Short mmCIF file of N, CA and C in Angstrom, two decimals:
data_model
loop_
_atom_site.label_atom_id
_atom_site.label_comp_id
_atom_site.label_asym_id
_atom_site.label_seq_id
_atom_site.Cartn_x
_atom_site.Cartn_y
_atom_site.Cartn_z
N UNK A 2 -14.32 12.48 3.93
CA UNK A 2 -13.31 11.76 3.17
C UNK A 2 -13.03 12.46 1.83
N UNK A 3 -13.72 13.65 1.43
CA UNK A 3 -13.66 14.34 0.22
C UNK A 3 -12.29 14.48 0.28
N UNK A 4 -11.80 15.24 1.05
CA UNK A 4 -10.50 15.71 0.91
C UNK A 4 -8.96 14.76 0.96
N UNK A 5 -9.64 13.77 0.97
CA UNK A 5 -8.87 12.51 1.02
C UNK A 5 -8.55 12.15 -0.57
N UNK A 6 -9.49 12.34 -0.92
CA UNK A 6 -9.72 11.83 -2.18
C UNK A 6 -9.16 12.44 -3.43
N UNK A 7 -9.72 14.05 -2.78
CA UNK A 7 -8.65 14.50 -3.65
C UNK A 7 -6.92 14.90 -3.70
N UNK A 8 -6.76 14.70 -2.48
CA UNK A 8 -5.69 14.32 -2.18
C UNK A 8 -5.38 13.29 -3.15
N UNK A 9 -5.43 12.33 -3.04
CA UNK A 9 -4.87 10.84 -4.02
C UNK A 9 -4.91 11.24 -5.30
N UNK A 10 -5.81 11.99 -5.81
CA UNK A 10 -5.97 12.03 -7.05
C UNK A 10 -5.20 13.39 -7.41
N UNK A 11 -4.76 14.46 -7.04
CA UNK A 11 -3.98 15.05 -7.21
C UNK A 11 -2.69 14.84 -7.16
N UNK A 12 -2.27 13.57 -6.27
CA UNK A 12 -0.77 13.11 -6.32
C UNK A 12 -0.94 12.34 -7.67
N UNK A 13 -1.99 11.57 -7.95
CA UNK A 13 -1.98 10.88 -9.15
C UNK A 13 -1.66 11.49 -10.67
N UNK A 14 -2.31 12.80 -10.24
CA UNK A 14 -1.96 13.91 -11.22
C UNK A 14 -1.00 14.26 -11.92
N UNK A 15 -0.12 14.57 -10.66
CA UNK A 15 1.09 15.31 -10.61
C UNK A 15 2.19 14.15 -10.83
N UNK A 16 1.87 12.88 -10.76
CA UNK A 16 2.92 12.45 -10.60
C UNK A 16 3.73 11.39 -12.10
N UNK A 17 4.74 11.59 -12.18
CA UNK A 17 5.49 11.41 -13.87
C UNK A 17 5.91 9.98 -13.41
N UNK A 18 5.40 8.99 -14.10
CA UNK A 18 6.04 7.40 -14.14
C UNK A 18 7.49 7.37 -15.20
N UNK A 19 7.40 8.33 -15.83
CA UNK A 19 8.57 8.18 -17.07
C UNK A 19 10.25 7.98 -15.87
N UNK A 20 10.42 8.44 -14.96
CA UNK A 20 11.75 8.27 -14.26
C UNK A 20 12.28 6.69 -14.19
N UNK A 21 11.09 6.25 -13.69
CA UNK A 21 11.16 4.40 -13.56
C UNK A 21 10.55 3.53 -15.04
N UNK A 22 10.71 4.48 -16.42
CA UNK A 22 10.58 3.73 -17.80
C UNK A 22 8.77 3.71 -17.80
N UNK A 23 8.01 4.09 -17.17
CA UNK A 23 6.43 3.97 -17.97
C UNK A 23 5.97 5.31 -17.86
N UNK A 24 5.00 5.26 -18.57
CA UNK A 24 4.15 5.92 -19.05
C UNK A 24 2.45 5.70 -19.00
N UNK A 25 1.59 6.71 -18.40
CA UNK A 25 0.23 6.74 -18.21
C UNK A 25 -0.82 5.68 -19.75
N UNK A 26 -1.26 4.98 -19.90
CA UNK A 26 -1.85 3.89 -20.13
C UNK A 26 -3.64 4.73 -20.03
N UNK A 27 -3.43 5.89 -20.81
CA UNK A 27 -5.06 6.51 -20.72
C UNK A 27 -5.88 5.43 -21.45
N UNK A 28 -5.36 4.83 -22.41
CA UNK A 28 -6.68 3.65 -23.44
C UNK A 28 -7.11 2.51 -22.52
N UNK A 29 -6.81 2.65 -20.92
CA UNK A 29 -7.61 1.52 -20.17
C UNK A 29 -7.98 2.48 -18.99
N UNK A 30 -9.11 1.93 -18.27
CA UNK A 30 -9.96 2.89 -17.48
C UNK A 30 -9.06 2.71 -15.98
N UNK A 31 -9.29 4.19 -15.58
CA UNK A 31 -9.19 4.92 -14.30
C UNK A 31 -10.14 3.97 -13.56
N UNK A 32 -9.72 3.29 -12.17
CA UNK A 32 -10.82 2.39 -11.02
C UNK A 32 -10.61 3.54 -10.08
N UNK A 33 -11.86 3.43 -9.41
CA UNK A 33 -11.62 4.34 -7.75
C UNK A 33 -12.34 2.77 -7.10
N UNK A 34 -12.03 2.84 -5.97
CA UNK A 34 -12.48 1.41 -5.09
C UNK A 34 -13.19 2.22 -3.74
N UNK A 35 -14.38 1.66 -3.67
CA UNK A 35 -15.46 2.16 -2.70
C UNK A 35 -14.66 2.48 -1.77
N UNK A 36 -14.79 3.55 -0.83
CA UNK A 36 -13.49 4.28 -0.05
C UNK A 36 -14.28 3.59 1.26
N UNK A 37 -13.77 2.48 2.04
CA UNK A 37 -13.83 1.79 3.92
C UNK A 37 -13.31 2.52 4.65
N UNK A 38 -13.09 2.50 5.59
CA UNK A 38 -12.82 2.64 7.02
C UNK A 38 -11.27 1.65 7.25
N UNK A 39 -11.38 0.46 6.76
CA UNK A 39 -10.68 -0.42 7.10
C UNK A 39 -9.81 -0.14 6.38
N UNK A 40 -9.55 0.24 5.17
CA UNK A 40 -8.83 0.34 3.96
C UNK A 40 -8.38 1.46 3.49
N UNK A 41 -9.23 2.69 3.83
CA UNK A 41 -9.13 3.96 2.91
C UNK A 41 -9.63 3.80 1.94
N UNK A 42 -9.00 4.85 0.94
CA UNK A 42 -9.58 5.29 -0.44
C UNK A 42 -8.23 4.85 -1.24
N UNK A 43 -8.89 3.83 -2.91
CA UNK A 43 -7.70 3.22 -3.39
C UNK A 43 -8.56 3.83 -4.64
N UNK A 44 -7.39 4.36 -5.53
CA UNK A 44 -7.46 4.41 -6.92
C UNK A 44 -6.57 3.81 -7.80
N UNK A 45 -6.83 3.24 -8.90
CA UNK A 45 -5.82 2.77 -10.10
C UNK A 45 -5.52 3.33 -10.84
N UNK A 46 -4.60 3.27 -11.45
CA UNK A 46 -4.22 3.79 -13.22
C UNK A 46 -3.76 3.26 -13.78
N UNK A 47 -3.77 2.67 -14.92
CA UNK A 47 -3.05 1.70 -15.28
C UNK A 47 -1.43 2.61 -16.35
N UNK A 48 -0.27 1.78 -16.39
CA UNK A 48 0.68 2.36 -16.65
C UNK A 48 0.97 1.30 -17.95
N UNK A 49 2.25 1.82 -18.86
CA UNK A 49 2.70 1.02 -19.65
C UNK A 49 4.00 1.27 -19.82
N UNK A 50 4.49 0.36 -19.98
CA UNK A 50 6.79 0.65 -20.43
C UNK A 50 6.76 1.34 -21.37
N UNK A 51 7.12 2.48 -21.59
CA UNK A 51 8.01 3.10 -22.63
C UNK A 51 8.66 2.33 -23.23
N UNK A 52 8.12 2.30 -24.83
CA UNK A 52 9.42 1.50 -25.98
C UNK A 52 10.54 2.43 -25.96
N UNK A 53 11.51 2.15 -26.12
CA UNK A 53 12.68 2.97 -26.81
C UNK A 53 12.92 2.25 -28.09
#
């Protein structure tokens, strides 16, 4: 499942929330969720709206 994982987390990487108005939210913690069978592998990030 390694490569799963980093899979997710490299799209997580790469990927810019600013198109749909937010922005990466680093001052609250990164979750990874015990990776099942039933479920896969889930990670969080938390995001925030861009003020203008």
């Amino acid at each position: 499942m390694r490569e799963q994982i980093l899979a997710v987390q490299y799209a997580m990487d790469n990927y810019d929330p600013a198109p749909i108005g937010y922005c990466w939210d680093d001052d609250n913690p990164r979750i990874q969720l015990e990776p099942r069978a039933e479920r896969g592998y889930m990670e969080l990030r938390a995001v925030r709206r861009i003020e203008e």
